[in-house]
């Protein structure tokens, strides 16, 4: 028998999350489960390896040696294996496989994969409750000495599992129910082992420090967004031109494309580092009734993902703004050439997200229509870069370049060679389709764990890119400019473009007249 999500939700709602783990499974349900659990415990030591990879998500074991023979199919207590690789299972069997025992600890890649993807079927706090019950309460015999001895034996592995959970998925513990379960487990382990109690206390301290850092980062993002929004409010065009120019163009601030690309990379890598792996799943997960719990992070469902996409949009508009602002054609041409060189340096570094943002800004209509300006620029380098990011054939050229950067990173001798910053919107699209495949169960009701492996492999690769430390020296003024410099809206960009190079036909003249009226009206309305 498999417990439904509603059963776990009713337990948590009725208990307020504060009852013991034992109450999660009522006596009659526990009796119905006992036969199945016993069979899993008995057979687990005989089970094949859970992961299809020899090391964490290294697909080396998928060799061609198996292509000319019939695959070996095996079943163990609700889990299905093919050639010693876990391919599917019931939700309860997969949960059980996560639970350590005295002589068993799950493979690390399985832990990561299941903690990442199980949230498509149940909430982390539901999984935490079930795991804690199976680790401790399910094996109580009622004799204090026997129970204490068993807790002492299993405690180090429980601590190890919870350490991996809190280190990799710290956002889960913003839910007060998760923290309550974690603290309750600390008390339970203290019953059997003082060393494990201290280890759990250190675990919680590290977790709280990490959550504090994450909170401070999100607050800084909110402050930056509020400041930028205030500066980007509608203004009379001439007033905004003066504000944006700051009596100096970007070239007066930083005229070295390599340094500028380095500062872009600083921002990209900092923002990447705060994106939790679970955000890729939460962003596409269907909302459940228990999402409405006040402590659950539904309001910040994928806040760091969204902030990173907003950064891409801001950079694109900043590039377009800087190109459209100079009054003289030769100055606009210099800015264009500068950003082409910056885009080239981003490509060389492996910063594909900034590269795509720059190309996007240059391909905006207000910039692309500046024909007199473009005629003064050698576009050979730009054309090559555009080809590298060409969306045709599912971004084949970009994906080839990304594989090259990933290979370079895996054999890197310097921290600079380790940098890989993917074109993020495409990464999200890829992960979205993987999520779609994970949600659908097999005809027998099993979860398709082959799809889980695929999703986890993609996210695991992202985590390896995310953990690289940016090696470049910081330029405080350039960083501040990139984060807070005011940018034009779409309409303001179009009007600035017409002011730089006048309309070519009656339709463009009408558009310019309409834009002037709308922007001035918006300015007046915001100053009433």
Short mmCIF file of C-alpha atoms in Angstrom, two decimals:
data_model
loop_
_atom_site.label_atom_id
_atom_site.label_comp_id
_atom_site.label_asym_id
_atom_site.label_seq_id
_atom_site.Cartn_x
_atom_site.Cartn_y
_atom_site.Cartn_z
CA UNK A 1 0.00 0.00 0.00
CA UNK A 2 1.24 3.49 -0.87
CA UNK A 3 0.38 6.47 1.27
CA UNK A 4 -1.17 9.34 -0.66
CA UNK A 5 0.04 12.90 -0.36
CA UNK A 6 -3.30 13.78 1.26
CA UNK A 7 -2.59 11.37 4.14
CA UNK A 8 0.69 13.09 4.95
CA UNK A 9 -0.87 16.53 4.55
CA UNK A 10 -3.68 15.66 6.97
CA UNK A 11 -1.11 14.47 9.48
CA UNK A 12 0.85 17.69 9.29
CA UNK A 13 -2.18 19.96 9.34
CA UNK A 14 -3.85 18.19 12.25
CA UNK A 15 -0.65 17.98 14.29
CA UNK A 16 0.61 21.43 13.42
CA UNK A 17 3.84 19.72 12.43
CA UNK A 18 4.79 19.28 16.06
CA UNK A 19 3.71 15.70 16.75
CA UNK A 20 6.17 12.81 16.77
CA UNK A 21 7.03 11.02 13.58
CA UNK A 22 5.30 7.91 14.87
CA UNK A 23 1.89 9.53 14.48
CA UNK A 24 2.49 9.99 10.77
CA UNK A 25 1.70 6.32 10.27
CA UNK A 26 -1.33 5.16 12.21
CA UNK A 27 -1.32 1.67 13.68
CA UNK A 28 -3.54 0.09 11.04
CA UNK A 29 -1.57 1.65 8.20
CA UNK A 30 1.69 0.54 9.78
CA UNK A 31 0.41 -3.05 9.97
CA UNK A 32 -0.53 -2.97 6.30
CA UNK A 33 2.94 -1.69 5.44
CA UNK A 34 4.89 -4.07 7.64
CA UNK A 35 5.05 -6.95 5.16
CA UNK A 36 6.25 -4.69 2.34
CA UNK A 37 8.84 -2.94 4.52
CA UNK A 38 10.17 -6.21 5.81
CA UNK A 39 10.68 -7.50 2.27
CA UNK A 40 12.53 -4.33 1.27
CA UNK A 41 14.82 -4.52 4.32
CA UNK A 42 15.54 -8.18 3.67
CA UNK A 43 16.35 -7.75 -0.02
CA UNK A 44 18.06 -4.36 0.05
CA UNK A 45 21.53 -5.79 0.71
CA UNK A 46 21.12 -7.90 -2.46
CA UNK A 47 19.97 -5.04 -4.66
CA UNK A 48 22.09 -3.82 -7.58
CA UNK A 49 23.75 -0.42 -7.54
CA UNK A 50 21.12 2.33 -7.62
CA UNK A 51 22.96 4.70 -9.95
CA UNK A 52 23.71 4.19 -13.64
CA UNK A 53 26.96 6.14 -13.26
CA UNK A 54 30.32 4.96 -11.97
CA UNK A 55 30.89 8.35 -10.35
CA UNK A 56 28.38 11.12 -9.81
CA UNK A 57 26.55 11.42 -13.14
CA UNK A 58 29.43 10.14 -15.26
CA UNK A 59 27.68 8.10 -17.93
CA UNK A 60 30.68 5.86 -18.50
CA UNK A 61 28.79 2.68 -17.60
CA UNK A 62 26.45 3.16 -20.55
CA UNK A 63 28.83 1.23 -22.80
CA UNK A 64 28.20 -0.28 -26.19
CA UNK A 65 28.90 -3.73 -24.79
CA UNK A 66 25.21 -4.09 -23.91
CA UNK A 67 23.84 -3.08 -27.32
CA UNK A 68 23.95 -6.58 -28.84
CA UNK A 69 22.36 -8.55 -26.01
CA UNK A 70 19.04 -8.73 -24.22
CA UNK A 71 18.97 -6.46 -21.13
CA UNK A 72 18.60 -8.19 -17.76
CA UNK A 73 15.40 -7.14 -15.99
CA UNK A 74 15.12 -7.55 -12.19
CA UNK A 75 12.60 -6.55 -9.53
CA UNK A 76 13.27 -6.00 -5.82
CA UNK A 77 10.45 -4.94 -3.50
CA UNK A 78 8.76 -2.41 -5.78
CA UNK A 79 11.99 -1.37 -7.59
CA UNK A 80 12.75 -2.30 -11.19
CA UNK A 81 16.31 -2.65 -12.48
CA UNK A 82 17.69 -3.08 -15.98
CA UNK A 83 21.29 -4.26 -16.28
CA UNK A 84 21.87 -3.36 -12.61
CA UNK A 85 20.54 0.17 -13.14
CA UNK A 86 17.47 1.49 -11.32
CA UNK A 87 14.89 2.49 -13.93
CA UNK A 88 11.60 2.73 -12.03
CA UNK A 89 9.88 2.15 -8.72
CA UNK A 90 6.91 2.95 -6.54
CA UNK A 91 7.16 6.13 -4.50
CA UNK A 92 7.28 4.22 -1.21
CA UNK A 93 10.01 1.87 -2.45
CA UNK A 94 12.08 4.82 -3.64
CA UNK A 95 11.66 6.52 -0.25
CA UNK A 96 12.77 3.33 1.46
CA UNK A 97 15.87 3.20 -0.73
CA UNK A 98 16.83 6.63 0.61
CA UNK A 99 16.74 5.44 4.22
CA UNK A 100 20.08 4.31 5.72
CA UNK A 101 20.40 1.30 8.02
CA UNK A 102 23.23 0.00 10.19
CA UNK A 103 24.83 -1.78 7.21
CA UNK A 104 23.46 0.22 4.27
CA UNK A 105 23.90 3.78 2.98
CA UNK A 106 22.37 5.00 -0.30
CA UNK A 107 24.57 6.00 -3.20
CA UNK A 108 25.26 9.75 -3.21
CA UNK A 109 23.99 10.25 -6.73
CA UNK A 110 20.74 8.52 -5.74
CA UNK A 111 20.40 10.81 -2.72
CA UNK A 112 20.83 13.91 -4.89
CA UNK A 113 18.52 12.63 -7.62
CA UNK A 114 15.69 11.64 -5.30
CA UNK A 115 15.90 14.73 -3.06
CA UNK A 116 15.81 16.87 -6.21
CA UNK A 117 13.01 15.18 -8.11
CA UNK A 118 10.78 13.67 -5.39
CA UNK A 119 9.29 17.13 -4.81
CA UNK A 120 7.33 16.59 -8.03
CA UNK A 121 5.27 14.04 -6.07
CA UNK A 122 5.49 15.11 -2.43
CA UNK A 123 6.74 18.10 -0.48
CA UNK A 124 10.15 18.03 1.20
CA UNK A 125 8.55 18.19 4.65
CA UNK A 126 6.45 15.10 3.80
CA UNK A 127 9.57 13.27 2.67
CA UNK A 128 11.44 14.40 5.78
CA UNK A 129 8.66 13.04 8.01
CA UNK A 130 8.64 9.67 6.27
CA UNK A 131 12.42 9.32 6.30
CA UNK A 132 12.64 10.19 10.00
CA UNK A 133 9.90 7.71 10.81
CA UNK A 134 11.60 4.92 8.88
CA UNK A 135 15.01 5.73 10.39
CA UNK A 136 13.92 5.77 14.01
CA UNK A 137 10.32 5.06 14.95
CA UNK A 138 9.75 2.09 12.66
CA UNK A 139 12.46 0.08 14.47
CA UNK A 140 11.54 0.85 18.07
CA UNK A 141 11.01 -2.28 20.15
CA UNK A 142 9.99 -0.58 23.39
CA UNK A 143 13.08 -1.56 25.37
CA UNK A 144 15.05 1.65 26.23
CA UNK A 145 18.47 -0.03 26.19
CA UNK A 146 17.86 -1.81 22.87
CA UNK A 147 16.42 1.34 21.30
CA UNK A 148 19.34 3.41 22.56
CA UNK A 149 21.86 0.90 21.16
CA UNK A 150 20.22 0.92 17.75
CA UNK A 151 20.05 4.72 17.59
CA UNK A 152 23.76 4.86 18.47
CA UNK A 153 24.53 2.46 15.60
CA UNK A 154 22.43 4.23 12.96
CA UNK A 155 23.06 7.83 14.11
CA UNK A 156 26.24 8.54 12.07
CA UNK A 157 24.49 7.58 8.84
CA UNK A 158 21.41 9.64 9.66
CA UNK A 159 23.68 12.62 10.34
CA UNK A 160 25.45 12.03 7.02
CA UNK A 161 22.14 11.89 5.10
CA UNK A 162 20.84 15.07 6.74
CA UNK A 163 24.19 16.79 6.11
CA UNK A 164 23.90 16.08 2.39
CA UNK A 165 20.31 17.32 2.41
CA UNK A 166 21.04 20.59 4.24
CA UNK A 167 24.21 21.33 2.26
CA UNK A 168 22.68 20.77 -1.18
CA UNK A 169 19.08 21.87 -0.61
CA UNK A 170 19.21 24.50 2.15
CA UNK A 171 16.15 26.32 0.80
CA UNK A 172 14.01 23.36 1.89
CA UNK A 173 14.69 24.33 5.50
CA UNK A 174 13.11 27.74 5.19
CA UNK A 175 9.93 25.82 5.85
CA UNK A 176 9.46 25.91 9.62
CA UNK A 177 8.11 22.36 9.51
CA UNK A 178 11.43 21.16 8.08
CA UNK A 179 13.37 22.95 10.80
CA UNK A 180 11.07 21.51 13.44
CA UNK A 181 11.66 17.99 12.11
CA UNK A 182 15.41 18.60 12.01
CA UNK A 183 15.47 19.76 15.63
CA UNK A 184 13.27 16.87 16.71
CA UNK A 185 15.68 14.45 15.06
CA UNK A 186 18.52 16.10 17.00
CA UNK A 187 16.71 15.30 20.27
CA UNK A 188 16.10 11.72 19.18
CA UNK A 189 19.73 11.13 18.28
CA UNK A 190 20.81 12.68 21.58
CA UNK A 191 18.95 9.80 23.27
CA UNK A 192 21.51 7.35 21.91
CA UNK A 193 24.71 9.24 21.22
CA UNK A 194 26.19 12.51 22.51
CA UNK A 195 28.62 12.74 19.58
CA UNK A 196 25.76 12.58 17.09
CA UNK A 197 23.87 15.25 19.02
CA UNK A 198 26.86 17.56 18.73
CA UNK A 199 27.22 16.75 15.04
CA UNK A 200 23.55 17.66 14.51
CA UNK A 201 24.02 20.92 16.38
CA UNK A 202 26.96 21.82 14.13
CA UNK A 203 24.86 20.85 11.10
CA UNK A 204 22.06 23.19 12.19
CA UNK A 205 24.52 26.02 12.86
CA UNK A 206 26.01 25.68 9.36
CA UNK A 207 22.52 25.59 7.88
CA UNK A 208 21.44 28.73 9.72
CA UNK A 209 24.57 30.57 8.55
CA UNK A 210 23.86 29.55 4.98
CA UNK A 211 20.20 30.61 5.22
CA UNK A 212 21.29 33.95 6.70
CA UNK A 213 23.66 34.51 3.79
CA UNK A 214 20.95 33.60 1.30
CA UNK A 215 18.53 35.98 2.99
CA UNK A 216 21.05 38.83 2.91
CA UNK A 217 21.70 38.22 -0.77
CA UNK A 218 17.99 38.31 -1.59
CA UNK A 219 17.58 41.50 0.41
CA UNK A 220 20.43 43.11 -1.55
CA UNK A 221 18.74 42.03 -4.79
CA UNK A 222 15.48 43.58 -3.65
CA UNK A 223 17.25 46.82 -2.73
CA UNK A 224 19.04 46.94 -6.10
CA UNK A 225 15.79 46.26 -7.94
CA UNK A 226 13.98 49.02 -6.03
CA UNK A 227 16.79 51.49 -6.75
CA UNK A 228 16.86 50.62 -10.44
CA UNK A 229 13.06 50.85 -10.65
CA UNK A 230 13.17 54.33 -9.10
CA UNK A 231 15.79 55.47 -11.60
CA UNK A 232 13.92 53.92 -14.51
CA UNK A 233 10.63 55.67 -13.79
CA UNK A 234 9.24 57.67 -16.72
CA UNK A 235 11.02 60.97 -17.30
CA UNK A 236 10.95 63.61 -19.97
CA UNK A 237 13.31 62.33 -22.67
CA UNK A 238 15.84 65.18 -22.35
CA UNK A 239 15.91 64.79 -18.57
CA UNK A 240 16.49 61.08 -18.89
CA UNK A 241 19.21 61.57 -21.48
CA UNK A 242 21.09 63.76 -19.04
CA UNK A 243 20.57 61.23 -16.25
CA UNK A 244 21.73 58.27 -18.32
CA UNK A 245 24.75 60.06 -19.74
CA UNK A 246 26.08 60.99 -16.33
CA UNK A 247 28.30 63.44 -18.35
CA UNK A 248 30.36 60.38 -19.39
CA UNK A 249 29.68 57.37 -21.62
CA UNK A 250 30.54 53.80 -20.76
CA UNK A 251 33.91 54.14 -22.53
CA UNK A 252 34.97 56.81 -20.06
CA UNK A 253 34.16 54.42 -17.23
CA UNK A 254 35.89 51.33 -18.67
CA UNK A 255 37.42 51.17 -22.15
CA UNK A 256 39.00 47.70 -21.82
CA UNK A 257 36.65 45.00 -23.24
CA UNK A 258 38.41 42.23 -21.30
CA UNK A 259 38.00 44.03 -17.96
CA UNK A 260 34.37 44.80 -18.78
CA UNK A 261 33.72 41.14 -19.64
CA UNK A 262 35.38 40.14 -16.38
CA UNK A 263 33.00 42.35 -14.40
CA UNK A 264 30.03 40.86 -16.23
CA UNK A 265 31.36 37.43 -15.30
CA UNK A 266 31.57 38.48 -11.64
CA UNK A 267 27.89 39.36 -11.61
CA UNK A 268 26.86 36.25 -13.53
CA UNK A 269 28.78 33.89 -11.24
CA UNK A 270 27.57 35.54 -8.05
CA UNK A 271 23.95 35.24 -9.14
CA UNK A 272 24.42 31.69 -10.34
CA UNK A 273 25.92 30.69 -6.98
CA UNK A 274 22.70 31.51 -5.12
CA UNK A 275 20.35 29.51 -7.36
CA UNK A 276 19.33 26.36 -5.52
CA UNK A 277 19.02 23.14 -7.56
CA UNK A 278 15.48 22.63 -6.26
CA UNK A 279 14.40 25.91 -7.89
CA UNK A 280 14.60 24.24 -11.31
CA UNK A 281 11.98 21.73 -10.16
CA UNK A 282 9.83 24.07 -8.04
CA UNK A 283 9.52 26.54 -10.91
CA UNK A 284 7.52 24.01 -12.93
CA UNK A 285 5.87 21.93 -10.22
CA UNK A 286 2.09 22.07 -10.02
CA UNK A 287 0.72 23.86 -6.98
CA UNK A 288 -0.84 21.69 -4.26
CA UNK A 289 -3.24 22.69 -1.47
CA UNK A 290 -0.46 22.40 1.12
CA UNK A 291 1.49 25.11 -0.75
CA UNK A 292 -0.77 27.56 1.04
CA UNK A 293 0.87 26.82 4.38
CA UNK A 294 2.18 30.13 5.67
CA UNK A 295 5.70 28.84 6.19
CA UNK A 296 6.12 27.30 2.77
CA UNK A 297 8.12 29.39 0.33
CA UNK A 298 5.39 29.70 -2.30
CA UNK A 299 5.85 33.47 -2.47
CA UNK A 300 9.51 33.01 -3.34
CA UNK A 301 8.95 29.92 -5.45
CA UNK A 302 11.91 30.54 -7.74
CA UNK A 303 13.04 34.01 -6.74
CA UNK A 304 16.70 33.55 -7.66
CA UNK A 305 15.81 32.05 -11.04
CA UNK A 306 13.60 35.03 -11.75
CA UNK A 307 16.25 37.48 -10.57
CA UNK A 308 18.78 35.92 -12.91
CA UNK A 309 16.44 36.17 -15.89
CA UNK A 310 15.74 39.80 -14.94
CA UNK A 311 19.50 40.43 -14.92
CA UNK A 312 19.71 39.12 -18.50
CA UNK A 313 16.92 41.47 -19.58
CA UNK A 314 18.50 44.41 -17.78
CA UNK A 315 21.86 43.81 -19.45
CA UNK A 316 20.24 43.62 -22.88
CA UNK A 317 18.45 46.95 -22.33
CA UNK A 318 21.59 48.53 -20.86
CA UNK A 319 23.57 47.63 -23.99
CA UNK A 320 20.85 49.08 -26.23
CA UNK A 321 20.60 52.20 -24.07
CA UNK A 322 24.35 52.89 -24.24
CA UNK A 323 24.37 52.47 -28.02
CA UNK A 324 21.35 54.71 -28.64
CA UNK A 325 22.40 57.51 -26.27
CA UNK A 326 25.39 59.21 -27.95
CA UNK A 327 24.36 62.12 -30.13
CA UNK A 328 27.23 61.79 -32.61
CA UNK A 329 27.35 58.90 -35.04
CA UNK A 330 31.07 58.26 -34.51
CA UNK A 331 30.52 57.95 -30.75
CA UNK A 332 27.71 55.43 -31.28
CA UNK A 333 29.98 53.46 -33.61
CA UNK A 334 32.73 53.39 -30.96
CA UNK A 335 30.26 52.06 -28.38
CA UNK A 336 29.06 49.42 -30.84
CA UNK A 337 32.63 48.28 -31.53
CA UNK A 338 33.37 48.20 -27.81
CA UNK A 339 30.43 45.92 -27.02
CA UNK A 340 31.29 43.62 -29.92
CA UNK A 341 34.75 43.24 -28.38
CA UNK A 342 33.17 42.66 -24.95
CA UNK A 343 30.96 39.94 -26.47
CA UNK A 344 34.04 38.29 -27.97
CA UNK A 345 35.79 38.33 -24.59
CA UNK A 346 32.70 36.82 -22.96
CA UNK A 347 32.80 34.00 -25.49
CA UNK A 348 36.49 33.41 -24.80
CA UNK A 349 35.86 33.32 -21.04
CA UNK A 350 32.92 30.92 -21.38
CA UNK A 351 30.33 33.49 -20.31
CA UNK A 352 27.59 32.58 -22.78
CA UNK A 353 24.80 34.29 -20.86
CA UNK A 354 26.34 37.76 -21.06
CA UNK A 355 27.29 37.06 -24.67
CA UNK A 356 23.67 36.32 -25.56
CA UNK A 357 22.44 39.36 -23.61
CA UNK A 358 24.80 41.62 -25.56
CA UNK A 359 23.73 40.12 -28.90
CA UNK A 360 20.08 40.48 -27.87
CA UNK A 361 20.59 44.17 -27.02
CA UNK A 362 22.31 44.82 -30.36
CA UNK A 363 19.56 43.03 -32.28
CA UNK A 364 16.79 45.13 -30.72
CA UNK A 365 15.04 47.20 -33.36
CA UNK A 366 16.13 50.58 -31.90
CA UNK A 367 19.76 49.50 -32.37
CA UNK A 368 19.51 47.41 -35.54
CA UNK A 369 17.79 50.27 -37.44
CA UNK A 370 20.78 52.60 -36.88
CA UNK A 371 22.12 51.86 -40.40
CA UNK A 372 24.43 54.86 -40.61
CA UNK A 373 26.04 53.83 -37.35
CA UNK A 374 26.42 50.17 -38.36
CA UNK A 375 27.99 51.22 -41.69
CA UNK A 376 30.92 52.69 -39.75
CA UNK A 377 31.58 49.40 -37.93
CA UNK A 378 33.36 46.26 -39.13
CA UNK A 379 30.79 43.60 -38.31
CA UNK A 380 32.79 40.47 -39.25
CA UNK A 381 33.46 39.60 -35.60
CA UNK A 382 29.85 40.29 -34.64
CA UNK A 383 28.54 38.08 -37.44
CA UNK A 384 30.67 35.18 -36.19
CA UNK A 385 29.35 35.65 -32.65
CA UNK A 386 25.75 35.77 -33.88
CA UNK A 387 26.36 32.52 -35.75
CA UNK A 388 27.66 30.93 -32.53
CA UNK A 389 24.38 31.75 -30.80
CA UNK A 390 22.15 30.99 -33.81
CA UNK A 391 18.92 29.31 -32.59
CA UNK A 392 18.58 27.14 -35.70
CA UNK A 393 18.81 23.36 -35.27
CA UNK A 394 18.04 23.76 -31.55
CA UNK A 395 21.04 26.04 -30.97
CA UNK A 396 23.43 23.48 -32.47
CA UNK A 397 26.40 25.88 -32.76
CA UNK A 398 25.97 27.13 -29.19
CA UNK A 399 25.59 23.62 -27.78
CA UNK A 400 28.79 22.61 -29.56
CA UNK A 401 30.62 25.59 -28.05
CA UNK A 402 29.15 24.79 -24.61
CA UNK A 403 30.42 21.21 -24.82
CA UNK A 404 33.87 22.57 -25.69
CA UNK A 405 33.81 24.93 -22.70
CA UNK A 406 32.63 22.11 -20.43
CA UNK A 407 35.45 19.87 -21.65
CA UNK A 408 37.95 22.67 -21.06
CA UNK A 409 36.57 23.13 -17.56
CA UNK A 410 36.90 19.43 -16.72
CA UNK A 411 40.62 19.46 -17.62
CA UNK A 412 41.37 23.01 -16.45
CA UNK A 413 44.69 23.99 -14.92
CA UNK A 414 43.54 27.48 -13.89
CA UNK A 415 40.35 28.80 -12.31
CA UNK A 416 39.73 30.97 -15.39
CA UNK A 417 39.59 27.86 -17.60
CA UNK A 418 36.98 26.36 -15.26
CA UNK A 419 34.37 29.06 -15.98
CA UNK A 420 31.22 27.90 -17.76
CA UNK A 421 28.20 30.20 -17.68
CA UNK A 422 25.42 28.75 -19.87
CA UNK A 423 22.83 30.70 -21.82
CA UNK A 424 20.39 30.49 -18.96
CA UNK A 425 17.04 30.81 -20.73
CA UNK A 426 17.89 27.82 -22.90
CA UNK A 427 19.02 25.82 -19.86
CA UNK A 428 15.67 26.53 -18.20
CA UNK A 429 13.86 25.44 -21.37
CA UNK A 430 15.80 22.16 -21.45
CA UNK A 431 15.08 21.49 -17.79
CA UNK A 432 11.39 22.33 -18.28
CA UNK A 433 11.00 19.53 -20.82
CA UNK A 434 12.89 17.12 -18.57
CA UNK A 435 10.50 18.04 -15.73
CA UNK A 436 7.55 17.26 -17.98
CA UNK A 437 8.91 13.76 -18.58
CA UNK A 438 9.48 13.16 -14.87
CA UNK A 439 5.91 13.98 -13.82
CA UNK A 440 4.29 11.26 -15.92
CA UNK A 441 4.09 7.86 -14.21
CA UNK A 442 4.47 4.56 -16.02
CA UNK A 443 1.37 2.40 -16.77
CA UNK A 444 2.07 0.25 -13.68
CA UNK A 445 2.05 3.35 -11.45
CA UNK A 446 5.82 3.38 -11.05
CA UNK A 447 7.86 6.57 -11.20
CA UNK A 448 10.08 6.71 -14.27
CA UNK A 449 13.48 6.94 -12.60
CA UNK A 450 15.33 6.98 -15.91
CA UNK A 451 13.84 10.46 -16.43
CA UNK A 452 14.87 11.37 -12.88
CA UNK A 453 18.47 10.46 -13.73
CA UNK A 454 18.37 12.68 -16.84
CA UNK A 455 17.03 15.67 -14.93
CA UNK A 456 19.49 15.21 -12.08
CA UNK A 457 22.41 14.90 -14.50
CA UNK A 458 21.50 18.23 -16.11
CA UNK A 459 21.11 20.00 -12.75
CA UNK A 460 24.26 18.35 -11.38
CA UNK A 461 26.24 19.76 -14.29
CA UNK A 462 24.85 23.20 -13.49
CA UNK A 463 26.00 22.79 -9.87
CA UNK A 464 29.53 22.03 -11.02
CA UNK A 465 29.53 25.30 -13.02
CA UNK A 466 27.99 27.20 -10.12
CA UNK A 467 30.65 26.29 -7.57
CA UNK A 468 33.57 27.86 -9.50
CA UNK A 469 35.00 30.97 -7.82
CA UNK A 470 35.41 33.95 -10.13
CA UNK A 471 39.18 34.61 -10.37
CA UNK A 472 39.07 38.13 -11.79
CA UNK A 473 39.84 41.32 -9.92
CA UNK A 474 36.80 43.41 -9.10
CA UNK A 475 36.32 46.88 -10.56
CA UNK A 476 33.94 48.51 -8.11
CA UNK A 477 32.85 51.41 -10.36
CA UNK A 478 32.10 49.17 -13.33
CA UNK A 479 30.20 46.69 -11.17
CA UNK A 480 28.12 49.48 -9.68
CA UNK A 481 27.38 50.83 -13.13
CA UNK A 482 26.25 47.44 -14.42
CA UNK A 483 23.93 46.89 -11.48
CA UNK A 484 22.41 50.34 -11.01
CA UNK A 485 22.84 52.48 -14.13
CA UNK A 486 19.43 53.64 -15.42
CA UNK A 487 18.18 52.12 -18.66
CA UNK A 488 15.56 53.10 -21.20
CA UNK A 489 12.25 51.30 -21.54
CA UNK A 490 11.32 49.83 -24.92
CA UNK A 491 9.43 52.97 -25.98
CA UNK A 492 12.19 55.27 -24.74
CA UNK A 493 14.76 53.26 -26.66
CA UNK A 494 12.73 53.52 -29.84
CA UNK A 495 12.35 57.27 -29.45
CA UNK A 496 16.06 57.72 -28.65
CA UNK A 497 16.84 55.74 -31.81
CA UNK A 498 14.67 58.08 -33.88
CA UNK A 499 16.40 61.07 -32.28
CA UNK A 500 19.79 59.62 -33.23
CA UNK A 501 18.87 58.69 -36.79
CA UNK A 502 15.61 60.19 -37.98
CA UNK A 503 12.57 58.34 -39.33
CA UNK A 504 12.88 57.05 -42.90
CA UNK A 505 9.18 57.04 -43.85
CA UNK A 506 5.79 58.39 -42.84
CA UNK A 507 5.03 55.36 -40.65
CA UNK A 508 8.21 55.90 -38.60
CA UNK A 509 7.44 59.64 -38.35
CA UNK A 510 3.98 58.84 -37.00
CA UNK A 511 5.52 56.37 -34.56
CA UNK A 512 7.99 58.96 -33.31
CA UNK A 513 5.23 61.52 -32.81
CA UNK A 514 3.13 58.99 -30.88
CA UNK A 515 6.07 57.93 -28.73
CA UNK A 516 6.88 61.54 -27.81
CA UNK A 517 3.29 62.14 -26.74
CA UNK A 518 3.02 58.89 -24.72
CA UNK A 519 6.34 59.38 -22.91
CA UNK A 520 5.64 63.01 -22.02
CA UNK A 521 2.15 62.07 -20.83
CA UNK A 522 3.57 59.29 -18.69
CA UNK A 523 6.09 61.72 -17.25
CA UNK A 524 3.35 64.22 -16.35
CA UNK A 525 1.14 61.52 -14.78
CA UNK A 526 4.01 60.34 -12.59
CA UNK A 527 4.65 63.85 -11.35
CA UNK A 528 1.06 64.69 -10.41
#
